Backbone as JSON, one array per atom type, in Angstrom:
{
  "sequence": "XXXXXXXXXXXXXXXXXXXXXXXXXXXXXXXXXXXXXXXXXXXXXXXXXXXXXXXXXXXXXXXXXXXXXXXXXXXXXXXXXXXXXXXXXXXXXXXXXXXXXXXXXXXXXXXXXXXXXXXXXXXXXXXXXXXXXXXXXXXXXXXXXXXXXXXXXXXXXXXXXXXXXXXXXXXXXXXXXX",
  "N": [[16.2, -25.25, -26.09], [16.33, -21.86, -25.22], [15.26, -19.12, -27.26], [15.61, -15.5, -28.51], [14.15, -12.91, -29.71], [15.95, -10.44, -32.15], [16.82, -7.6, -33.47], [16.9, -7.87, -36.89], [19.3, -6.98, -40.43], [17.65, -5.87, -41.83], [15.92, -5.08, -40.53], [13.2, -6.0, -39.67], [12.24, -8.63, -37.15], [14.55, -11.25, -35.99], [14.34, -14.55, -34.91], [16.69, -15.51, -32.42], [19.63, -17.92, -31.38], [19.66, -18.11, -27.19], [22.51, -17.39, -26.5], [24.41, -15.58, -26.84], [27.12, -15.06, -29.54], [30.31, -13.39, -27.62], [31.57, -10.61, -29.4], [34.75, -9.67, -30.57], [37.2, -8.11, -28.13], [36.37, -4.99, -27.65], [36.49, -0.91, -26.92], [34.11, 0.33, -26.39], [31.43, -1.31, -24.64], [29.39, -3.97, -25.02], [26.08, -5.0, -26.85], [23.99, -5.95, -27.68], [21.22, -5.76, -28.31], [20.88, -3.05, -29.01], [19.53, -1.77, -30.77], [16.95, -3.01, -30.51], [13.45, -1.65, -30.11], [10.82, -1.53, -27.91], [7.82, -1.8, -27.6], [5.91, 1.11, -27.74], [2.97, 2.64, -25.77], [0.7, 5.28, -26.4], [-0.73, 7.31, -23.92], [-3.69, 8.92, -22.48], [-3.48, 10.79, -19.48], [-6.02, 11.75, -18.05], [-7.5, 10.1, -18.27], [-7.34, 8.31, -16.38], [-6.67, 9.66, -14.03], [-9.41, 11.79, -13.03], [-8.88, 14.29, -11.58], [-6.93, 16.23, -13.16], [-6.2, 19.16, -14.49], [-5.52, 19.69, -16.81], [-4.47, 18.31, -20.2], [-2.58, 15.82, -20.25], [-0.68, 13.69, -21.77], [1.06, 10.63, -22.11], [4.3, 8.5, -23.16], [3.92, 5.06, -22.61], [5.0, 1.89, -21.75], [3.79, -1.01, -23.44], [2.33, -2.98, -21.27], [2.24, -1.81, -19.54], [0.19, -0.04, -20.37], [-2.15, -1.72, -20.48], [-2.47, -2.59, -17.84], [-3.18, -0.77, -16.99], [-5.36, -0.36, -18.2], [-6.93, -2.76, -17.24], [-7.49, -1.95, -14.9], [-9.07, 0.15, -15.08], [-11.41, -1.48, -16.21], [-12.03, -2.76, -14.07], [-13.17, -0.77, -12.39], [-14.88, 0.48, -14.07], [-17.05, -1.99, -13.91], [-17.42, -1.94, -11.23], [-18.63, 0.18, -10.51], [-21.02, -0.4, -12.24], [-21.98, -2.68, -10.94], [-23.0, -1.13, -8.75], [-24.76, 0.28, -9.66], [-26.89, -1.26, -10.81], [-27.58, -2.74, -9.07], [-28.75, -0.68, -7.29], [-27.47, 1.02, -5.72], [-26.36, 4.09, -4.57], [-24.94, 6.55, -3.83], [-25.97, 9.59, -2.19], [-24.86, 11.92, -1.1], [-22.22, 12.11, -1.98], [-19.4, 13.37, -3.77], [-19.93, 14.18, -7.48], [-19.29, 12.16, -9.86], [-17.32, 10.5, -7.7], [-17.48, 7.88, -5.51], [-18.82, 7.93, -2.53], [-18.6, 6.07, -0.34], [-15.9, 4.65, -1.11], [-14.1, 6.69, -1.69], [-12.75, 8.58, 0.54], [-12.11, 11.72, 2.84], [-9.25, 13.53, 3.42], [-8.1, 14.23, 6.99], [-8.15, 16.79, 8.14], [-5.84, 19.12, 9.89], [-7.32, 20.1, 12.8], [-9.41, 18.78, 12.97], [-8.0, 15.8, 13.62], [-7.0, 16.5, 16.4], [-9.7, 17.44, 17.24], [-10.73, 14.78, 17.88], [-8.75, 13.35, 19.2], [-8.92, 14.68, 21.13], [-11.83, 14.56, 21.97], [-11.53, 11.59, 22.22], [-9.43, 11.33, 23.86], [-11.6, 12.46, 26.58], [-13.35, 10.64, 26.42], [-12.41, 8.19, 27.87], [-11.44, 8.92, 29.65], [-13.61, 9.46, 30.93], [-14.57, 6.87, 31.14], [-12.91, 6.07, 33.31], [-14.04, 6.4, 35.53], [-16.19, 5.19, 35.4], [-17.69, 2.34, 37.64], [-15.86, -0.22, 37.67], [-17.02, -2.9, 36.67], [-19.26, -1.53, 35.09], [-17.81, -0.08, 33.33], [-16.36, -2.43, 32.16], [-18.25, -3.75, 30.43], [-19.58, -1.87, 29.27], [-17.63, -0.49, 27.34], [-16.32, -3.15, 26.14], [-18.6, -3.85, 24.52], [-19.85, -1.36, 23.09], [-17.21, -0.84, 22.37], [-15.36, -2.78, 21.46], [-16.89, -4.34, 20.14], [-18.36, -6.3, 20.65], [-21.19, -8.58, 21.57], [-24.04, -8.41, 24.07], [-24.84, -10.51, 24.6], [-22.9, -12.48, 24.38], [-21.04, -11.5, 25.96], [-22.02, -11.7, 28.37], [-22.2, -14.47, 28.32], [-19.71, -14.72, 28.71], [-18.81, -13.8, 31.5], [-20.5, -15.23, 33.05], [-23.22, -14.38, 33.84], [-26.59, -13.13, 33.75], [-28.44, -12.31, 30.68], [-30.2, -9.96, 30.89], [-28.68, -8.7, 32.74], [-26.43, -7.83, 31.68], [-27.45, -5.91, 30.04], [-28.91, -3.77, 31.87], [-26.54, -2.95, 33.22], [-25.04, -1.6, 30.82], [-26.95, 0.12, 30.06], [-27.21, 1.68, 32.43], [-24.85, 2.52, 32.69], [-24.15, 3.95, 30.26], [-26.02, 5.97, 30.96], [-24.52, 7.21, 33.21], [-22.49, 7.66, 31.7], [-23.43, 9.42, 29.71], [-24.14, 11.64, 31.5], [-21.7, 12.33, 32.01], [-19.86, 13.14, 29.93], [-21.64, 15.13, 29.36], [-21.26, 17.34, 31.08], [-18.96, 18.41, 30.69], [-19.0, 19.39, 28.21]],
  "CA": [[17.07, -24.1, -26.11], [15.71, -20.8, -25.69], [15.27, -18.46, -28.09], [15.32, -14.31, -28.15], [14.22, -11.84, -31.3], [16.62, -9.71, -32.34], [16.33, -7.17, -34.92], [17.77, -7.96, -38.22], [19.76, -6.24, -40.98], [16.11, -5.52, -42.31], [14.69, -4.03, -39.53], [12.55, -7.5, -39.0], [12.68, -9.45, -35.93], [15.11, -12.49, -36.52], [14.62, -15.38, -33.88], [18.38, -16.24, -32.68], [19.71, -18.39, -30.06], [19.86, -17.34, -26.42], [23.39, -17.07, -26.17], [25.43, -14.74, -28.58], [29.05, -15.2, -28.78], [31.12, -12.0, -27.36], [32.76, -9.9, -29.83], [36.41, -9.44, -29.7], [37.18, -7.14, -27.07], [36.32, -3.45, -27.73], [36.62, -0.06, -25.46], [32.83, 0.08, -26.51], [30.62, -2.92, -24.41], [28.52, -4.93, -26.26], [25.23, -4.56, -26.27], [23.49, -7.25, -28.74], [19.76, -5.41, -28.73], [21.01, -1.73, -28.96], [18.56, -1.13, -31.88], [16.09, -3.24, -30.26], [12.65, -0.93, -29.35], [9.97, -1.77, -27.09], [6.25, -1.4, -28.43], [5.32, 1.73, -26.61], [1.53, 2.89, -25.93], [0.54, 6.71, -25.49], [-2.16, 7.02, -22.96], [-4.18, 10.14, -21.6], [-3.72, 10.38, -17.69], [-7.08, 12.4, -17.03], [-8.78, 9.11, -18.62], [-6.86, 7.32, -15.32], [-7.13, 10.72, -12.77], [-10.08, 12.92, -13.2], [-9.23, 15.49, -11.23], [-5.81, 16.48, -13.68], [-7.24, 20.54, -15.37], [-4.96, 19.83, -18.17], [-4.19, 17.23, -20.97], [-1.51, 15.31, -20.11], [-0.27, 12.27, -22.82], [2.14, 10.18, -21.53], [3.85, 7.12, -23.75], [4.51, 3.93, -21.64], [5.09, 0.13, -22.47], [2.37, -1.81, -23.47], [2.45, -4.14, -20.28], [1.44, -0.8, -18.44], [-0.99, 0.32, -20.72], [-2.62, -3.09, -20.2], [-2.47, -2.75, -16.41], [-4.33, 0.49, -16.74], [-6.66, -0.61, -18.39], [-7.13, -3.45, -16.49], [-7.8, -1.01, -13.56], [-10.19, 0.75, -15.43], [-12.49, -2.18, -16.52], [-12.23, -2.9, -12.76], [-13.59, 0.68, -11.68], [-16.51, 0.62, -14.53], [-17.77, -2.98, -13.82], [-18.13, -1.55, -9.76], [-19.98, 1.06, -11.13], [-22.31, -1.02, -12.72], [-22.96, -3.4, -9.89], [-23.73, -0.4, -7.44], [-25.79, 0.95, -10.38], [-27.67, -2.35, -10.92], [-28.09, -3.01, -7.6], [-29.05, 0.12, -6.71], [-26.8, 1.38, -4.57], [-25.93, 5.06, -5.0], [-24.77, 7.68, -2.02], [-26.53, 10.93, -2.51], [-23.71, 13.09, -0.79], [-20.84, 12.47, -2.81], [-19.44, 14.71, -5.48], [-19.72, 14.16, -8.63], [-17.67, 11.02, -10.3], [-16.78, 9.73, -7.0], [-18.74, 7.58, -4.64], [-18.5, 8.48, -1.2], [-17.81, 4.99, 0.54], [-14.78, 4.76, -1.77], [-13.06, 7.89, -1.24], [-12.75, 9.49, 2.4], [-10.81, 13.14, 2.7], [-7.78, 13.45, 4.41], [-8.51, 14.83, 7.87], [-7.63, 18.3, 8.59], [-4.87, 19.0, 11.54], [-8.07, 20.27, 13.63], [-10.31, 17.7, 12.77], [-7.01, 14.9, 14.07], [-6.68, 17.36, 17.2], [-10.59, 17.19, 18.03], [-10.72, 13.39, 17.81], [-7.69, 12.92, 20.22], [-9.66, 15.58, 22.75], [-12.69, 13.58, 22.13], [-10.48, 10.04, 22.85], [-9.14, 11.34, 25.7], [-12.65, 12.23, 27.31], [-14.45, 9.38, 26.47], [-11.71, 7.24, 28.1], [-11.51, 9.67, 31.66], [-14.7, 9.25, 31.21], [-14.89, 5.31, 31.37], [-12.23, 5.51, 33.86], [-15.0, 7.47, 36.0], [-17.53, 4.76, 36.11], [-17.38, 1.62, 38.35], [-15.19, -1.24, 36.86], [-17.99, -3.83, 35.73], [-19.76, -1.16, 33.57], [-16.82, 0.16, 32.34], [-15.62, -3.33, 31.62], [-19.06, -4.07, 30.04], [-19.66, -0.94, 28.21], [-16.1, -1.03, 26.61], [-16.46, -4.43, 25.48], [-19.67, -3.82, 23.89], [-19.17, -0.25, 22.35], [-15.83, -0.36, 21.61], [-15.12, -3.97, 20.86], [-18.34, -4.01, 19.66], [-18.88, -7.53, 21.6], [-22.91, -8.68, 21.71], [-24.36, -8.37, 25.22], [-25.11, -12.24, 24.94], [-21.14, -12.78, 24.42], [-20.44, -10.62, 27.21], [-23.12, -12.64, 29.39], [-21.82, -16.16, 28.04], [-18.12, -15.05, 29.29], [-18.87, -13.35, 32.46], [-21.31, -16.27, 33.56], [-24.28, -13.67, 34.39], [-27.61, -13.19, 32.7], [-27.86, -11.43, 29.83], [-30.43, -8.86, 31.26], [-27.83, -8.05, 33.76], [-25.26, -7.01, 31.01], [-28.21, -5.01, 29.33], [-28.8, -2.99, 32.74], [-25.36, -2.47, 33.12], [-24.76, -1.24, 30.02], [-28.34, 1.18, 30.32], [-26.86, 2.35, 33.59], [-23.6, 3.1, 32.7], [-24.08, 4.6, 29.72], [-26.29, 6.95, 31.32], [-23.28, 7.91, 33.58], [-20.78, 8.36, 30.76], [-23.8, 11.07, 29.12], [-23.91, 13.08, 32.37], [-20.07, 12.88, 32.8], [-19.47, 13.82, 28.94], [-22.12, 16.25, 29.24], [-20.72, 18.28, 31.92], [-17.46, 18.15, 29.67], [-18.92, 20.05, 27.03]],
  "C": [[16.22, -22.84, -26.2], [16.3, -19.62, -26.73], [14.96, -17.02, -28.01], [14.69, -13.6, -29.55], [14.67, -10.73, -31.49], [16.53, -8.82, -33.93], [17.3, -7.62, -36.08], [18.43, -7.09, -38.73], [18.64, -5.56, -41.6], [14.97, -5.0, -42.0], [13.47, -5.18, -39.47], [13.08, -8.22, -37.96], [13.38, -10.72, -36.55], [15.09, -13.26, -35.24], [16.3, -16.06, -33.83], [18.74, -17.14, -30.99], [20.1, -17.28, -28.7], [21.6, -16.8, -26.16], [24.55, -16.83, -27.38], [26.82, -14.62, -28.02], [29.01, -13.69, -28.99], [31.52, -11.88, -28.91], [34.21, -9.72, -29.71], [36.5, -7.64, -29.01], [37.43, -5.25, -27.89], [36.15, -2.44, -26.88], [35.04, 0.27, -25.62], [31.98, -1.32, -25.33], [29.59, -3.13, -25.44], [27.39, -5.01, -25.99], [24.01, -5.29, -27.73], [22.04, -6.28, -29.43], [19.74, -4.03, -28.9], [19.77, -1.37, -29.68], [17.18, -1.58, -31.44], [14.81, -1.82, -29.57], [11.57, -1.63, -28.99], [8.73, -1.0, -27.49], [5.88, -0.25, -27.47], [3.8, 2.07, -26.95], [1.62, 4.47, -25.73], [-0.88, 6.64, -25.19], [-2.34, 8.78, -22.6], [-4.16, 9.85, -20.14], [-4.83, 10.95, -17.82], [-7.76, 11.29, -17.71], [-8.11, 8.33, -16.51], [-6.88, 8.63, -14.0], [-7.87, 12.12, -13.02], [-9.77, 14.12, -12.75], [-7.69, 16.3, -11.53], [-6.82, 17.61, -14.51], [-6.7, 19.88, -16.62], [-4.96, 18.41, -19.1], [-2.85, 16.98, -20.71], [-1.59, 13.29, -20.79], [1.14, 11.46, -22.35], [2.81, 8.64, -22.57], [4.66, 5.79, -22.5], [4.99, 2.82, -22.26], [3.47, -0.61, -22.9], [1.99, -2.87, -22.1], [1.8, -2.85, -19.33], [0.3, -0.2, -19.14], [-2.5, -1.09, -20.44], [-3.04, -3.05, -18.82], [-3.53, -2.04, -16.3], [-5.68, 0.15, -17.16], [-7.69, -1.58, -17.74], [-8.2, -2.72, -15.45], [-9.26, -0.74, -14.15], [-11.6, -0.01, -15.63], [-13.03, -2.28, -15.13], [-13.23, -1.99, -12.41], [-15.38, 0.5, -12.12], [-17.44, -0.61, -14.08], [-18.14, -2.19, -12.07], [-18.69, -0.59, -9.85], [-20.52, 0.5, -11.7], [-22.81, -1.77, -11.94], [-23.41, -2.29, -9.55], [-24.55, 0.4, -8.46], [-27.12, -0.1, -10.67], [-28.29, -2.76, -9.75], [-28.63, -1.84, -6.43], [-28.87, 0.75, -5.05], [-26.19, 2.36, -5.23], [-25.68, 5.93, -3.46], [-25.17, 9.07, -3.09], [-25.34, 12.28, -1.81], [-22.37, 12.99, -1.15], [-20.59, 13.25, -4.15], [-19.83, 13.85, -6.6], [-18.72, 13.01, -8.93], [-16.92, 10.42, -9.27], [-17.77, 9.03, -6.11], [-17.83, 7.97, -2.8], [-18.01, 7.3, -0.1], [-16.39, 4.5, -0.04], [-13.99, 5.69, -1.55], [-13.45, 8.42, 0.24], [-11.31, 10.82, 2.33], [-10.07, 13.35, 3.68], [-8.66, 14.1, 5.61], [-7.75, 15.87, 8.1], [-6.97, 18.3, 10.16], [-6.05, 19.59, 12.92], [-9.08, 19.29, 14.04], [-9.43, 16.45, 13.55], [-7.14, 15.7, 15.4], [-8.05, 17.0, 17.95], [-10.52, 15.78, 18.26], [-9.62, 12.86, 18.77], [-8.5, 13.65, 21.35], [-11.1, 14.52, 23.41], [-12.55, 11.77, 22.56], [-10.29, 10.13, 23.96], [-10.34, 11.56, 26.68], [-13.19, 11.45, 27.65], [-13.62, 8.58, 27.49], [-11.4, 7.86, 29.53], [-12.94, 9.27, 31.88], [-15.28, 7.72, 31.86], [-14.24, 5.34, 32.35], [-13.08, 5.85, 35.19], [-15.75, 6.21, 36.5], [-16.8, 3.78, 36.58], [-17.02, 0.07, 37.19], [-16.07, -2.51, 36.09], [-18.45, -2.73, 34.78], [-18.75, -0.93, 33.01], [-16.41, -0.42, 31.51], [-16.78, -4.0, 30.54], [-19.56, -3.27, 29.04], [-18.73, -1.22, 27.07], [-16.38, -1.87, 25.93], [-17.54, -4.16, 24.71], [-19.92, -2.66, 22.45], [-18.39, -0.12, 21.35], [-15.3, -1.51, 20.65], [-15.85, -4.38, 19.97], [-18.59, -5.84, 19.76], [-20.92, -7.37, 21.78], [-22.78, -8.91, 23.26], [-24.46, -9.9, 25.63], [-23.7, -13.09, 25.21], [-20.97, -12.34, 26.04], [-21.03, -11.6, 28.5], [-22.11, -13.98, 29.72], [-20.44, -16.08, 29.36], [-18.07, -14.8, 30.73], [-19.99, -14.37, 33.97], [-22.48, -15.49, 34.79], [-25.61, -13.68, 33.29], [-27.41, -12.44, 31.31], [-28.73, -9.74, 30.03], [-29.77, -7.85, 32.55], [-26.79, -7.19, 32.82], [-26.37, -5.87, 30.6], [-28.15, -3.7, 30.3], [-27.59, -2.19, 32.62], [-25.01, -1.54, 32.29], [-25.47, -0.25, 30.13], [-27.5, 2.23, 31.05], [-25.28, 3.16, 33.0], [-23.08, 4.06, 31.02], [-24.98, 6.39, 29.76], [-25.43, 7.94, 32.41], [-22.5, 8.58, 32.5], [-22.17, 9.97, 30.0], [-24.01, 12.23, 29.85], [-22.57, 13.49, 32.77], [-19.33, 14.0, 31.28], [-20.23, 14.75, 28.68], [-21.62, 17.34, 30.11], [-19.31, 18.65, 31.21], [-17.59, 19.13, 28.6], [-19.36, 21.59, 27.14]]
}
């Protein structure tokens, strides 16, 4: 039979069975754990988001303070491998590492990158259908020249050429472009 803990007349938890008889009917509902409270935690957010100016205290449940912290052990132990193992990025700010965070892209920055998409890709449409189809694959797919070989049932210094050649097209077609 399961069992719940309900507070007492004593303000102590009393273990009682799971199923409490109704009350006789009142314009009130019934509500067995009214008095019951839930262990709360108060936590600092700028321990969980550095970049908050102010103090902000927040109280939660314990099941989320737990989580958080969770998180957090998470965060410091991967800062200690990439500190142990000596792995650091020299161009990130401060308190963040730089292969971890990436900054939104700016509506110009999204804008060049579609101009630059669309070139590259007039551009491929430009050269003659084996490099294109050989570049592409290699480049973009990022397929090994030996793959490319295997499937195409040619050497593999033929894909290499190819590739040579036709990437020296696409830098006089995207150079005239710029």
């Amino acid at each position: 039979m399961r069992t719940f803990l309900y507070p007492g007349a004593s303000g102590h938890c009393v273990q009682r069975p799971a199923v409490v008889p109704r009350p006789p009917f009142r314009s009130v509902p019934f509500r067995p754990v009214s008095k019951w409270r839930l262990h709360m935690t108060t936590i600092k957010l700028n321990n969980y988001y550095p970049h908050l100016t102010e103090c902000v205290t927040l109280e939660v449940s314990e099941e989320i303070a737990v989580t958080l912290s969770i998180g957090g052990r998470m965060c410091d132990s991967y800062k200690r491998r990439k500190r142990d193992h000596d792995e650091c990025s020299l161009d990130g700010t401060p308190g963040f590492e730089a292969d971890v965070t990436y900054p939104p892209l700016t509506p110009e920055e999204i804008m060049e990158l579609a101009e630059d998409h669309a070139a590259l890709y007039a551009a491929l449409d430009r050269l003659p259908p084996v490099q294109a189809r050989r570049v592409y694959a290699h480049y973009i797919l990022g397929r090994s020249k030996t793959g490319i070989a295997r499937a195409e049932n040619v050497t593999e210094n033929a894909v290499r050429d190819s590739i040579s050649r036709g990437m020296e097209k696409l830098k006089i077609l995207l150079g005239n472009l710029r």
